[in-house]
């Protein structure tokens, strides 16, 4: 799942940001989600869809664990999952 | 909380087995919703004590159903508490059960439970259910939304326009504040919907409403099936867009940091969070064991007293001595062995449910994932394995919190490698008999560390090599903190304990009595001439190379039934050979007997096997049940047996050099 190519973002630039790149307290807007069908569906079901505002609440374990708030709910994600969420 | 007094009808569960809806006498109403929205609380409030707890057919997912009876006119329906799910596209066995039940077409009504402090997310499933309701091919069912957590919404300064919400959703919405009035109002609305549905022909429902509800494309068909072709981001995006539109008109919120935010500053703090977690885990074990041990002792004494009284009574009736001894030590002793689980299990499940319902368990899993992801596991697995240290039985049952089938299997298979309190007791006693205090502590710790390493290695091997199936995406909701309701906790605890006693009680009883007979027949001979003695001798042929004799082997045999009996069997065997003078000696003389009979290397070899070889009967029973498949169980037991022999061989070789 990790090694799968990620479809290019709309702008297509190299310096596109991922949810995993955000600092604690930083907010961003989701622009796309990569990864396998399972991950995409699960993230979409709980509200990670293009256009939605997300906030990284805190980062633990040296960046391996990330707490994200979306639509008023907090979720714990691993770096691998957070990396699949493209933000701007 | 509930005012009605439902009578105890055992037919409630049976009604659900009937697959033909028409054949049922009562309508079936399911509670559906995201995890932690208050489904179980609602279920308990509606059904009172009138509940049946079992498993979903073919799954290790708990199924709870109960009977609701209206206090006003006696109208009744069956209520099913479905597992929490975020959507009708399942990613775990729990969610699969919920989806199958909802999509299966066997329900007359669904109460969609929505958390009013998290409407944006909880309405998502409501919309999916509404789509399902309007799917032409689907059997019609009534759909009612129940709003929970209104007190919390108010605290957070969220204002909700319930009528507007109902109008925009085109569904009945009932606020639930847990008063009897709001509960009966909820059920009244469900009844009205059922009546309405019965009056309308199924076709006309779908025609009149379908176009309006399913946004734009009418071909959206069954969620969870046809949705698969479309990009999930697009489908979900459409639903969330509608939710946003609805909520914009319905909710006015004052933003600010909630209580949960403030608490998490500490409880998920990079180091204080871990410190607190350590304290919680320590407290959890201290309470489970320290608090249950006086209760276990009390029960023990009560059973002993009961045995004595029963023995005297039988003597007066002129019963032969052998039969009296069997009843007193074999049968009543077996009852004691079953009941000994009671305090420990009750306290364990109570605390476990407390951690889960309060919202802390999710945080613990999140914090622990730091280490578990390296082994290929979900963070929750750590908690499950740790639960086994007290007693492997709750550990195996706790594996139900794992979504991923492979995680769950692996965790259950690892469980018997974890030394439970009974094993720790035997180990501590034996080690103390062979080593001076300071060395004894080090040796015991050494054994535990060895065990921890073996568990980690076995975990890695199992998850990476044997059960290397796909990983479920790691997405752990960190729910708001709640003060759990005592009623829900107590009811849940009672169900778990009762379930265990029903499943495992009989077999423990029979095995304990059976082993008592084996170690006493033929009657009157010393223990080495009994059946158990011969079995021990036979086993010793295979274990001799590890330094184990027939007495230790007999101890292992009885330990396979219940761990703590290994020591008493060994003691009886040793005493019978030491001559009649040593027969009556209790624990005081046992260390000396042990030290005289064995070398430290033999003792360590015995303890290593004892620590790893076989789950006790109670654990074996629940493992079998939870794994569902005999092959996994057999493979797991064979694996741990092989592991115990190999490791004991190594320990024996090293220890023979040292001492
Ligand atoms: N404050 C408050 N707490 C609630 C309410 N409803 C449920 N809870 C609590 O929320 C937690 C989760 O409820 P539960 O019924 O176990 O949720 P389930 O996962 O949907 O079955 C429990 O601790 C409940 O006591 C409510 O209306 N207000
Ligand atoms: Mg529940």
XYZ file of N, CA, C and O in Angstrom, chain A residues 37-38 40-42 44-45, chain B residues 87-90 99 103 124 128 131-132 135 214 217-239:
168
model
N -7.628 1.500 -2.011
C -9.066 1.742 -1.978
C -9.597 1.730 -0.546
O -10.423 2.550 -0.165
N -9.082 0.763 0.238
C -9.533 0.625 1.617
C -9.289 1.889 2.426
O -10.163 2.372 3.136
N -8.625 4.928 1.264
C -9.373 6.067 0.723
C -10.813 6.053 1.207
O -11.368 7.072 1.615
N -11.436 4.863 1.178
C -12.830 4.783 1.575
C -12.982 5.088 3.066
O -13.863 5.837 3.474
N -12.074 4.496 3.863
C -12.175 4.707 5.302
C -12.002 6.176 5.656
O -12.755 6.752 6.430
N -12.464 8.711 3.716
C -13.598 9.478 3.189
C -14.822 9.319 4.087
O -15.540 10.278 4.358
N -15.042 8.087 4.588
C -16.216 7.849 5.426
C -16.203 8.694 6.695
O -17.256 9.062 7.204
N -19.676 3.400 8.620
C -20.341 3.421 7.327
C -20.812 2.026 6.977
O -20.545 1.068 7.694
N -21.515 1.913 5.879
C -21.992 0.596 5.456
C -20.947 -0.135 4.618
O -21.220 -1.187 4.056
N -19.754 0.444 4.514
C -18.647 -0.254 3.867
C -17.701 -0.728 4.954
O -16.896 0.034 5.460
N -17.797 -1.997 5.348
C -17.102 -2.446 6.549
C -15.597 -2.616 6.348
O -15.147 -2.920 5.251
N -23.212 -4.055 9.020
C -23.638 -3.880 7.639
C -24.587 -5.005 7.227
O -25.660 -4.755 6.658
N -28.210 -4.227 5.922
C -28.491 -4.398 4.499
C -29.299 -5.671 4.263
O -29.981 -5.809 3.265
N -23.449 10.985 8.894
C -23.008 10.318 7.663
C -23.679 8.954 7.514
O -24.222 8.626 6.459
N -26.480 7.390 4.825
C -26.334 6.096 4.142
C -27.559 5.227 4.379
O -28.049 4.566 3.473
N -30.367 6.428 2.292
C -30.218 5.962 0.906
C -30.686 4.516 0.797
O -31.367 4.134 -0.147
N -30.284 3.718 1.796
C -30.663 2.303 1.788
C -32.182 2.159 1.833
O -32.776 1.353 1.123
N -33.631 2.661 -1.502
C -33.203 1.780 -2.584
C -34.384 0.898 -2.974
O -34.910 0.171 -2.136
N -32.109 10.536 -2.676
C -30.825 10.218 -3.291
C -30.462 11.366 -4.212
O -31.185 11.672 -5.134
N -28.322 11.310 -8.984
C -28.385 10.046 -9.722
C -29.188 8.993 -8.975
O -28.873 8.640 -7.856
N -30.200 8.508 -9.616
C -31.054 7.506 -9.000
C -30.413 6.130 -9.020
O -30.890 5.221 -8.364
N -29.304 5.976 -9.756
C -28.702 4.649 -9.886
C -27.737 4.348 -8.751
O -26.916 3.458 -8.851
N -27.849 5.112 -7.679
C -26.847 4.934 -6.634
C -26.981 3.606 -5.910
O -26.101 3.213 -5.155
N -28.082 2.928 -6.141
C -28.295 1.570 -5.656
C -27.825 1.338 -4.231
O -27.828 2.232 -3.396
N -27.430 0.104 -3.959
C -27.084 -0.298 -2.603
C -25.759 0.302 -2.167
O -24.745 0.068 -2.797
N -25.747 1.025 -1.078
C -24.455 1.458 -0.566
C -23.684 0.216 -0.158
O -24.261 -0.717 0.375
N -22.405 0.218 -0.348
C -21.630 -0.950 0.051
C -21.517 -1.942 -1.081
O -20.690 -2.827 -1.043
N -22.336 -1.803 -2.102
C -22.184 -2.656 -3.263
C -21.843 -1.830 -4.486
O -20.711 -1.814 -4.957
N -22.845 -1.074 -4.936
C -22.632 -0.318 -6.151
C -21.658 0.834 -5.917
O -20.984 1.269 -6.824
N -21.607 1.309 -4.640
C -20.708 2.400 -4.332
C -19.272 2.072 -4.682
O -18.442 2.943 -4.849
N -19.002 0.799 -4.773
C -17.635 0.348 -4.993
C -17.073 0.822 -6.330
O -15.901 1.073 -6.466
N -17.970 0.933 -7.321
C -17.466 1.341 -8.633
C -17.084 2.815 -8.644
O -16.141 3.219 -9.274
N -17.865 3.606 -7.899
C -17.604 5.030 -7.905
C -16.467 5.341 -6.932
O -16.255 4.619 -5.966
N -15.748 6.425 -7.189
C -14.683 6.825 -6.285
C -15.278 7.135 -4.913
O -16.186 7.951 -4.803
N -14.785 6.471 -3.866
C -15.366 6.723 -2.539
C -15.278 8.181 -2.133
O -16.131 8.675 -1.403
N -14.251 8.882 -2.633
C -14.125 10.298 -2.280
C -15.305 11.100 -2.833
O -15.787 12.026 -2.199
N -15.774 10.714 -4.019
C -16.871 11.449 -4.636
C -18.182 11.156 -3.911
O -18.932 12.062 -3.561
N -18.406 9.853 -3.640
C -19.642 9.468 -2.953
C -19.694 10.125 -1.580
O -20.697 10.740 -1.201
N -18.590 9.979 -0.829
C -18.554 10.539 0.521
C -18.662 12.060 0.455
O -19.318 12.681 1.294
N -18.024 12.646 -0.555
C -18.065 14.096 -0.702
C -19.486 14.599 -0.870
O -19.885 15.606 -0.287
N -20.282 13.849 -1.643
C -21.665 14.235 -1.861
C -22.443 14.206 -0.536
O -23.200 15.108 -0.217
N -22.206 13.131 0.233
C -22.948 13.029 1.496
C -22.529 14.133 2.462
O -23.361 14.762 3.107
